[in-house]
Structure formats: C-alpha cells, structure tokens
XYZ file of C-alpha atoms in Angstrom:
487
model
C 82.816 96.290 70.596
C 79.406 94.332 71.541
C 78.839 93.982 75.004
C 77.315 90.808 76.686
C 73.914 90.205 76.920
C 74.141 88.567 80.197
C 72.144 92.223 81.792
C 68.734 90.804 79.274
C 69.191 87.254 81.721
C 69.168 89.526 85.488
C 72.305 87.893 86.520
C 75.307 90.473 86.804
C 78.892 89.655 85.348
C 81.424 89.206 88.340
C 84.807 90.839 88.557
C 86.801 89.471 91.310
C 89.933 91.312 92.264
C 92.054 90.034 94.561
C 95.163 91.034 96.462
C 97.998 88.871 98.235
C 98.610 90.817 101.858
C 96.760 93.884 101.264
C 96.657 95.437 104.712
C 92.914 97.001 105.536
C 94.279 100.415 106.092
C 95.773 101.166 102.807
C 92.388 102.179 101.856
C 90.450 103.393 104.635
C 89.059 106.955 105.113
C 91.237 107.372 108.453
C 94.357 105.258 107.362
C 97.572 106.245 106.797
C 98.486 108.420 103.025
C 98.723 105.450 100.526
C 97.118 106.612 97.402
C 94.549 104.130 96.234
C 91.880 106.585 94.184
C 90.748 103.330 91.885
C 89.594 101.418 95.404
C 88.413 105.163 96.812
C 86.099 104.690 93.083
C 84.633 101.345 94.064
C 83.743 102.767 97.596
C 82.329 105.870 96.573
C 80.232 103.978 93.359
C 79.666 101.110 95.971
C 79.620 99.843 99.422
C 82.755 99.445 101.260
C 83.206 97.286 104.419
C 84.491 98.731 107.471
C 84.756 95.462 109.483
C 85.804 92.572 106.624
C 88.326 89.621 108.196
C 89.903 86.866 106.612
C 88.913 83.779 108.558
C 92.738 82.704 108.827
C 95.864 84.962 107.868
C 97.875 82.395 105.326
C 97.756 82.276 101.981
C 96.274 78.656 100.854
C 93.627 78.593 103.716
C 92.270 81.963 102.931
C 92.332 81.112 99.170
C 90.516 77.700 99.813
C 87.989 79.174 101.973
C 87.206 81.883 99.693
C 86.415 79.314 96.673
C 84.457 76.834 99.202
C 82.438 79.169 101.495
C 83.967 76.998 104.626
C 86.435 77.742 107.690
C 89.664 75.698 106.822
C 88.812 73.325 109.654
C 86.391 72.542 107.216
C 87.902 72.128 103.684
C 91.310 70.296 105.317
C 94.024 73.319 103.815
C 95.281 73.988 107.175
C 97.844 75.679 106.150
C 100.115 76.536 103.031
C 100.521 73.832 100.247
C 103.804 74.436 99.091
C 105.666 74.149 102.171
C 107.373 70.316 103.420
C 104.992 70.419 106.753
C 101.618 70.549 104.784
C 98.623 68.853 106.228
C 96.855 68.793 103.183
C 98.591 69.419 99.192
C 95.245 69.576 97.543
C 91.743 70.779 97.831
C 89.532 67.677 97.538
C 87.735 67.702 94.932
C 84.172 66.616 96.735
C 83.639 69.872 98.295
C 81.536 71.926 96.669
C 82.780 75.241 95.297
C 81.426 78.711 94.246
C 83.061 78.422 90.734
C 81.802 74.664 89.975
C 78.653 75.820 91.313
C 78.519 78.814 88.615
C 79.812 76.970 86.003
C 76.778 74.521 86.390
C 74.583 77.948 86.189
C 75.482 78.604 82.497
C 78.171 81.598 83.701
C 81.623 81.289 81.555
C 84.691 81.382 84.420
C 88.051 83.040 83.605
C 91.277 83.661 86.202
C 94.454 85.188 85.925
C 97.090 85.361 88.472
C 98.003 83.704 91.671
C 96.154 80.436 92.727
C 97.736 78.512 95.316
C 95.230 76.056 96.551
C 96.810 73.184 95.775
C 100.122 71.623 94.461
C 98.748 69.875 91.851
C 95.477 71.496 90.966
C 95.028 74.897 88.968
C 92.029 77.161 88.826
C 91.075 74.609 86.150
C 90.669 72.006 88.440
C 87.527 74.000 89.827
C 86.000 74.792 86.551
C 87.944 78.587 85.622
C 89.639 79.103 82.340
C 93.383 79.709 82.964
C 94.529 82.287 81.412
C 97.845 82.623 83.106
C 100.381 84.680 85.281
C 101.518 81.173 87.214
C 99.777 78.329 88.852
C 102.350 77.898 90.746
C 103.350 79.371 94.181
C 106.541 82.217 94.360
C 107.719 80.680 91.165
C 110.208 83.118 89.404
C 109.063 84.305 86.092
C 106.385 81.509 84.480
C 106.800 81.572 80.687
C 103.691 83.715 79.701
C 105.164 86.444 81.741
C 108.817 85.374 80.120
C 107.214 86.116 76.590
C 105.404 89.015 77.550
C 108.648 90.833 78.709
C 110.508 89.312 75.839
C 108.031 91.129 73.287
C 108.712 94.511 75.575
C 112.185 93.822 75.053
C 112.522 94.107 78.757
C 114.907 91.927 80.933
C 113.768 88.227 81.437
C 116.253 87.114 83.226
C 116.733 88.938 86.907
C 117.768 92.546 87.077
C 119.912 94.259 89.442
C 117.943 95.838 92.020
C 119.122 98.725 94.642
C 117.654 99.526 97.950
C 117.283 96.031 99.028
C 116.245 95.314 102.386
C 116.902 91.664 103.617
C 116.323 90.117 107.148
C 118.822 88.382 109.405
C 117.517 85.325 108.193
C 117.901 85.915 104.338
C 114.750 86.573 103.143
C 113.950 89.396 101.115
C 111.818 92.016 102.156
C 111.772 94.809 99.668
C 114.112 96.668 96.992
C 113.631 99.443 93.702
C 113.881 97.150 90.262
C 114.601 99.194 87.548
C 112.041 97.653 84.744
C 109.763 99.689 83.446
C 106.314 99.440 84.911
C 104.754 97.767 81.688
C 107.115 95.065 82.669
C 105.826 94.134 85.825
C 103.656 91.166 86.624
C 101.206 94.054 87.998
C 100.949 95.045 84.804
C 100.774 91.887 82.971
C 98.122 90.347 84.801
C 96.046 93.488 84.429
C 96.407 93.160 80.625
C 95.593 89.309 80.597
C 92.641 90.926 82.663
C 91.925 93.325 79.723
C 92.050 90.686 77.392
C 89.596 88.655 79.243
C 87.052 91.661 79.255
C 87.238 92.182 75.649
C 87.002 88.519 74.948
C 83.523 87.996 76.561
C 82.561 91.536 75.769
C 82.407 90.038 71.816
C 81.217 86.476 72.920
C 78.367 85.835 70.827
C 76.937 83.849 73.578
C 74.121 84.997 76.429
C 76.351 83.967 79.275
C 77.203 86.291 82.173
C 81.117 86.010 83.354
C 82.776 85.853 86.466
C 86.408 87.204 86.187
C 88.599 86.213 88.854
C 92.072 88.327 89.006
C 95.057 87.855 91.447
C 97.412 89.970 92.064
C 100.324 88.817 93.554
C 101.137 91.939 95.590
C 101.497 94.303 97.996
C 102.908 90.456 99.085
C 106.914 90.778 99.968
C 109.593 91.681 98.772
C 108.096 95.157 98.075
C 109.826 95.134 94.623
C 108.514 97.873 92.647
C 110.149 100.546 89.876
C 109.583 104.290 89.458
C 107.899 106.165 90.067
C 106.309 103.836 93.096
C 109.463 103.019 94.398
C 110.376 106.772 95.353
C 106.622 108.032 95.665
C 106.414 107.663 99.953
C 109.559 109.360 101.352
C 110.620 107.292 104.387
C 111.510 110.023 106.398
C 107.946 111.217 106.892
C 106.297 107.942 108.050
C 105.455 108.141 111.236
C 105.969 104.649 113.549
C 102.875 102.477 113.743
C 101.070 103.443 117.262
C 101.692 99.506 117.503
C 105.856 99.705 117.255
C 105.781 100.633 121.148
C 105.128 96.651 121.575
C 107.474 95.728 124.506
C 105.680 92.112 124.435
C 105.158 92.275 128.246
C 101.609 90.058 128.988
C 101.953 88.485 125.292
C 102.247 84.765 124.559
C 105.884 83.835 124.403
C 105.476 83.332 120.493
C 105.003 86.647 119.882
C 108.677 87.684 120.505
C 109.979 84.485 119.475
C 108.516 85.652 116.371
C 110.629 88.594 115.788
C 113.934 86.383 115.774
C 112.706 83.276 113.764
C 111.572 86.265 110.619
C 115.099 87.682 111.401
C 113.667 91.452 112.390
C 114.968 91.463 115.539
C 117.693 94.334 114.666
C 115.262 96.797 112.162
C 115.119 99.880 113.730
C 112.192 102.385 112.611
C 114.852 103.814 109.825
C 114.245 99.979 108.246
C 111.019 99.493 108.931
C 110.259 103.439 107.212
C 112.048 102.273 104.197
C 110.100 99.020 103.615
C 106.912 100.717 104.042
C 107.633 103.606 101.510
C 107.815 100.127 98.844
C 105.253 98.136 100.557
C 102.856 101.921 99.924
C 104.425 102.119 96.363
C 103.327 98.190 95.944
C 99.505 99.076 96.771
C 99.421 102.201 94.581
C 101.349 100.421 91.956
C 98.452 97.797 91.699
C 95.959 100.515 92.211
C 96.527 101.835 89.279
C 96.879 98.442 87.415
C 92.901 98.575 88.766
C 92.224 101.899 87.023
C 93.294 100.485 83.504
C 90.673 97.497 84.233
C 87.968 99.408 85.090
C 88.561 101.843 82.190
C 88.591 98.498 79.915
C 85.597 97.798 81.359
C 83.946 100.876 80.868
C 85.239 100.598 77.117
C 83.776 97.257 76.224
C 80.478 98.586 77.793
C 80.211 96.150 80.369
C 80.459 98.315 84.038
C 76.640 98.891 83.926
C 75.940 95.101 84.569
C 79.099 94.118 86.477
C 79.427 93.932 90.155
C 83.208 94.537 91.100
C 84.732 93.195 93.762
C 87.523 93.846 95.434
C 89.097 92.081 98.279
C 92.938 90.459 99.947
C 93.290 87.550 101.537
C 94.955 88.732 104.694
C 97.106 91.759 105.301
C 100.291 92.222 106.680
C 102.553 93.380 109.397
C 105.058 95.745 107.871
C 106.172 96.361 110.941
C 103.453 96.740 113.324
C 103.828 94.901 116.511
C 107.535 94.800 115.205
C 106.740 91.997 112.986
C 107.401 90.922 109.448
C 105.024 89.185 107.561
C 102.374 87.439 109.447
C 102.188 84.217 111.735
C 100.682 82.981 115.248
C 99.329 86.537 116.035
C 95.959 87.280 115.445
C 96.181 91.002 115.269
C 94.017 93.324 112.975
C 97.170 93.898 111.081
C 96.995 91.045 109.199
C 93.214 90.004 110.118
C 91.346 92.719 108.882
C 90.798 92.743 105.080
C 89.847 95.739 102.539
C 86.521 95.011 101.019
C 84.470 96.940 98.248
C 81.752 96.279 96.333
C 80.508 97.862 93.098
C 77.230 96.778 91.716
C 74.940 99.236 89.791
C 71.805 99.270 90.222
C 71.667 97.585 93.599
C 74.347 98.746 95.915
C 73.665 102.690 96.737
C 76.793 104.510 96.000
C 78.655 105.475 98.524
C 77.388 102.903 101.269
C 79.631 101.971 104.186
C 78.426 98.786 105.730
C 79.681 98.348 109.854
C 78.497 94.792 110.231
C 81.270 92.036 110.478
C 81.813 89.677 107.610
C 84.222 87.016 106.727
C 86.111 86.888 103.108
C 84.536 83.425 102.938
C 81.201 85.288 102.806
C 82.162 86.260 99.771
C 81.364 82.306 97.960
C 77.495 82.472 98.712
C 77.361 86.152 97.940
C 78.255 85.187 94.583
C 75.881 82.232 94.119
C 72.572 84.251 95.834
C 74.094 87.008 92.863
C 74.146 84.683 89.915
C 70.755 82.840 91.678
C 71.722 79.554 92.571
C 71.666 77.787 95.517
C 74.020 77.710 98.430
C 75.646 74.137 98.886
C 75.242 72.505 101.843
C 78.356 73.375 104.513
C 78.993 76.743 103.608
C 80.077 77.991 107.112
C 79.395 81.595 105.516
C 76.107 83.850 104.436
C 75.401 86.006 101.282
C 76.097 89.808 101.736
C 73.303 90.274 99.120
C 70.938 91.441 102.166
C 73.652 94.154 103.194
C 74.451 95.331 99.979
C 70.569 95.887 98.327
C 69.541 97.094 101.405
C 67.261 94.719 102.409
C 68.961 93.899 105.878
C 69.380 97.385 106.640
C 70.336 96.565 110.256
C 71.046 92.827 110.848
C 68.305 89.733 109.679
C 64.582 89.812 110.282
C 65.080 87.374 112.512
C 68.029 88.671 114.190
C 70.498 86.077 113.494
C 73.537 87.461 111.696
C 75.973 87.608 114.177
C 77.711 91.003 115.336
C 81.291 89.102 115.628
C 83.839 87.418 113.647
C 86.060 84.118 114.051
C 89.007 83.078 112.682
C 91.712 80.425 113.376
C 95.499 79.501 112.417
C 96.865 76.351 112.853
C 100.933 77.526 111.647
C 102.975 77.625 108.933
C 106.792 77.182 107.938
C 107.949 77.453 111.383
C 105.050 74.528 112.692
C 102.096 73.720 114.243
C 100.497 76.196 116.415
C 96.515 76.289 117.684
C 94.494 79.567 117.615
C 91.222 80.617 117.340
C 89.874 83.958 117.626
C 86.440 85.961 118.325
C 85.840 89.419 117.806
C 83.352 92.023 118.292
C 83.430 95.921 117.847
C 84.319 96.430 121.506
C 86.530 93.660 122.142
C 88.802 90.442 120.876
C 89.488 87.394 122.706
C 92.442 84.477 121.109
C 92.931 81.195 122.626
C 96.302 80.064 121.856
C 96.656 76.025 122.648
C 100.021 76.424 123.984
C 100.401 79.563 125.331
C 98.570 82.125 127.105
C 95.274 83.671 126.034
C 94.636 87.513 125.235
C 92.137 89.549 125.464
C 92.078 93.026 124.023
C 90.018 95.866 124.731
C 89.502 97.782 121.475
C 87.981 100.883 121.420
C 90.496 101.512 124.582
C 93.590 99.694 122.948
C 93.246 99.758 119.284
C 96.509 98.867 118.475
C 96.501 96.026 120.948
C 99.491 96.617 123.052
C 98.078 95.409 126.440
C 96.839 91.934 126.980
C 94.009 92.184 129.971
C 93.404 88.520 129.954
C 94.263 88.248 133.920
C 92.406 91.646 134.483
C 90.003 91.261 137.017
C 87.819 93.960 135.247
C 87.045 92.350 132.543
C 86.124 88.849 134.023
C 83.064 89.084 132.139
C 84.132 90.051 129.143
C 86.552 87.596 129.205
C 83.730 85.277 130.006
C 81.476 86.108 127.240
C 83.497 85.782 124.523
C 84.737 82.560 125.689
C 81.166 81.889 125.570
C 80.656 82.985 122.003
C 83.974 81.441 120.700
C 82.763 77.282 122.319
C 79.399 78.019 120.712
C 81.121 78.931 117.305
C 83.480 76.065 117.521
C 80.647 73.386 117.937
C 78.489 75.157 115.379
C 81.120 74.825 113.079
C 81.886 71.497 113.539
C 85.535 72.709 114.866
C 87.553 69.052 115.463
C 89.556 70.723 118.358
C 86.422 71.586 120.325
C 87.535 69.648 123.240
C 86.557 72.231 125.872
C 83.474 72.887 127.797
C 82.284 76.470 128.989
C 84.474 77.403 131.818
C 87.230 75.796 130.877
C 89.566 78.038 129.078
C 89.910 79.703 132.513
C-alpha cells in the first residue's frame, strides 16, 4: 500500500475522532476503572488535556461550534435541530468553517458517522465527503448500516434485548443486545473509517486528508453486546461522590430535572447497572479506536498524522442524580476528554493544565494545515501548547486561565446560562433562577452552592467580573447587565 505524500508538502493528515457524551473521566489517570488503553496510547504518544470543556453541553451547538470556531451565540444553533422548539434548523451557510476553509487549502475532506448540525444539511454541505453511518439524527438503522449487517447475515430489523433499563418517562436508558460486535454501528463506522484510510493511503494525488469520524456513543441507551455488556460488574461501582446531592441551595431546575428525565425513583442498584453499559459503551468504542489506529499504522500513514480525539459533552450517568444532561452546568457533562497525537511535534507523553474550549479545536486545525484563521473565530489554535512554544501561557500573556460556556435549553424549553470557570472556582448565572458558585478544589463534586456565602464575596465578585467582560468580548446578545449587577 503507498502512503500519501502529503508529509513531502509539511502539512500533517488530520484524524478527527469524535464521541457523542463521552464523560472526561472515562479516561483520566485518577478516574474511575473504564478501560480505554487505545485513548491511554494517544496520551502517552501525545499530549492529553487535563482541563478541555465543551462551550455548551447539547449536541447540535457543540457540533456547530466545533466546525465554526464560534460560541453558539455566535453561529445561531442554540440548541438541538431536530427537536419542534428549534431556534435555528440549519447552519448558515455564510459563516466560515474549518472544513470549507481546508478544502480551499488543497486538503481532501472525508466523514463518517453522526452529523447533526442541521436538518437539511450533511457534512457535504460544508465541503466533507460523506461516506456514511446517517446524516440524520437518532434515526434507526440508515441503509448503509442495513446492508452492512445484511452481508454479516446479522439481524436488520430490531433484536430482542435483555437488561433494559427505562425511565418513568419512557425513554430508554440502557440494555445487553445480543448482535455480535461486528454488527454494531461501533464497528461499522470504524470500518467505513478503515476504508477511508486505505483510500487516500493509494490516492495518487499530493493532498494531505482530514478524516473526520463520529461515533455515536457512549450516547444513551447504553446498548452494547458481549463481552462489554457484562465486562463492569454493577455490584462493585461505587456511588458517584456527587449522588449525596440533596439539592438544598440549588436552582429549583435542578430537581425539577430529576422528574421531567423520569429518574426520580433509580436507586444506586439502577444507576450501578446503567453505568456497568454506559463503561462497556466507552471500551466498546475504544477498541473500535485500536483497529483504526492499527489501519493506520498499516497503510503507513501514523508518522504524518496528527490524531485527535475529542466528545462533544459528557454525561450525567447519574451524578448529581441526573440522567442525561440539561440546565446544569456541572463538570459532568462540561468537561470533555481531549488527546492529541502528532509526531514529530507534540512530546509524548505531555499533559497540558491550561483551559481550552472544543471550539479551539477549528483554528488548531487551520494554524496545522497553514491557513489563516477567519475572522470571528471566538477560539485560538492549541498549536502553541502542543509544539511547545507557549510553554506557560502567550508571550504576551493573553490566553486566558478560564473557560466559558452557555446553554440556552433543549426539549423541555428555553432556559439562560452562562458559565465561567477557573482552576479554583466556577461561577453560573442562571436567568431565571438563582446563581451558584462553587468552590472547587474544596467541593469538587459541587454539592454546595456558596453563592450567598459571605466568604467568598470576592470571589463571587471576580468572576462576575470575568464572565460581563467575556460576554461583551464575545459579542454575547444577552449582555444586558453591567458590573454589579448580578448581585
């Protein structure tokens, strides 16, 4: 097989891997025993990020401000496409993407997976080769992945499933199928991955790729076979420090919450269960990663690709009591896994502690491939953190050492939040409801709201401080406050 000469031009490939509600600690050093030894790879042959955040926890908004380098206040997908209450269906075209952006640089674009950005847009729309696994959003079996199973001669149609966990409200959280695990959509988007390596790996052309994968899980219902589905016994996880939330000092949302996912009666026994297959989900895909790394290896194309991967929120699983995610802007469903593997420039083994946004991600990839950052990118290249050349923080001192995010609802409605955080602390306005404030080298699993604590007036203060400047910075349309008057 002939690899791709793209090394001889100095711009890497690109292999983008991308989760749907991978929580942070799946894969972190001191999180809880999920095996993930393909992500432990990309850490220890490249930089992993202990403080990554999605700049809003919902699917379309973190998608869309992942391809357009912007906070969602700022590309109009407020929240989730597909639902009846959507602000916005589509991404307009006028804003400038990373992948357009590329595309006009001479690299040759390919996705697979998940997209939902838009109702009527696919990951053509923004200049990517399709090369399926569904453009469409929770859409049963699309009919690449009906053929696929039909030449396994596994089960199109549904199967019968046992251990299923449902809520209150119907939904389903989690269950053991009983395909084989060739006949998951884990494992056919990691072929269609596969075949896209091999394809430009024997492309007689120059051009450098940029391979974008999505995989639709560790997302609910935790479906997964054998041997995932019986490889975390439930009986030896331990409750999240966070399930001793009693919601005293909390918005009133936050318990609300609880009833409208229909969670209201899990005990720990549930919640144990539906971890064990949320666990088995993440290692499922994990090693769905392996295979595409070892294909990569094969076509003899890892020296001069940078690998990345990354989720677009996490998820509750139970922490804070909570299914899912929503109007609560913990670091359950905040804080985001992040690796990067790029020989040759990122030293193995790197850990980088300053705070980044996913969104960072869309320049990082331009300033890689050498093109210029659009104008109204609300995020900057991690290129400086991961060659080393901003060691600790810009020359000039300007990176800032906290992140924002926001959330303006979902299904259930409309609800206003924005958020600032910094190593120590995290401060979230909620519009119509009671702010928090969380102290979190004290607190870290955020169980006691100090917003009315007299001790931490000036923390309080400060980050109220940080979060106006950030919101007229950004341009932020509900700025309607002045200093002072969040109090």
């Amino acid at each position: 097989m002939t690899a791709s000469s793209s090394s001889r031009s100095g711009r890497p490939n690109v292999l983008l891997v991308l989760t749907d509600q991978e929580r942070y600690d799946c894969s972190a050093p001191d999180g809880p025993p999920v095996e993930t030894p393909t992500i432990d790879r990309l850490s220890s042959e490249g930089m992993r990020f202990e403080r990554a955040f999605t700049p809003i926890s919902i699917c379309t908004s973190a998608r869309a401000s992942l391809l357009t380098g912007r906070f969602p206040h700022n590309h109009g997908m407020l929240n989730n496409s597909h639902e009846a209450d959507a602000i916005q269906a589509n991404l307009p075209t006028e804003v400038p993407t990373f992948s357009e952006e590329l595309v006009e640089a001479g690299y040759d674009l390919t996705y697979t997976g998940k997209w939902h950005v838009g109702n009527d847009q696919t990951p053509e729309t923004f200049g990517f080769e399709y090369l399926g696994g569904s453009d469409k959003h929770h859409d049963d079996i699309d009919e690449a992945f009906r053929e696929y199973r039909a030449d396994l001669s596994a089960p199109v149609e549904e199967t019968v499933l046992e251990d299923e966990i449902y809520t209150s409200t119907g939904t389903f959280v989690a269950a053991t199928t009983p395909v084989d695990v060739e006949a998951t959509r884990a494992s056919f988007l990691a072929d269609r991955t596969i075949d896209a390596i091999e394809a430009h790996a024997e492309s007689d052309t120059d051009a450098p790729f940029f391979h974008r994968a999505d995989f639709y899980g560790p997302h609910h219902p935790y479906v997964v076979p054998e041997p995932y589905a019986s490889m975390y016994d439930p009986d030896e996880i331990e409750p999240w420090d966070s399930y001793a939330e009693t919601f005293d000092g909390k918005p009133a949302v936050h318990e609300e919450f609880v009833d409208y996912r229909g969670v209201r009666e899990f005990d720990w026994d549930t919640w144990a269960e539906a971890t064990a297959k949320y666990w088995g989900f993440v290692t499922m895909i994990d090693d769905q990663l392996e295979r595409v790394l070892d294909a990569l290896e094969e076509a003899g194309l890892a020296a001069e690709t940078a690998v990345v991967h990354a989720a677009d929120h996490g998820d509750f699983v139970g922490n804070h009591r909570q299914f899912n995610k929503g109007p609560l802007m913990y670091d359950d469903t905040y804080r985001i896994p992040l690796q990067v593997r790029w020989p040759g420039v990122v030293e193995a083994g790197s850990v980088c502690e300053q705070p980044v946004h996913l969104h960072d991600l869309a320049p990082t990839f331009l300033e890689m491939a050498d093109v210029a950052i659009p104008e109204g990118f609300d995020a900057r290249s991690l290129v400086p953190l991961l060659d080393g050349s901003d060691e600790g923080g810009d020359a000039d001192d300007t990176r800032p050492d906290s992140v924002f995010a926001q959330y303006h609802g979902d299904e259930f409605g409309l609800y206003t939040q924005r958020m600032v955080r910094t190593a120590e602390y995290k401060f979230v306005y909620n519009g119509p409801d009671r702010n928090e404030l969380y102290d979190l080298e004290a607190d870290p699993a955020e169980l006691q709201n100090l917003i009315d604590h007299p001790g931490y007036d000036d923390a309080r203060r400060e980050l109220q401080d940080r979060l106006v400047e950030w919101m007229e910075e950004t341009d932020d349309p509900n700025r309607k406050w002045v200093p002072g008057t969040f109090d």
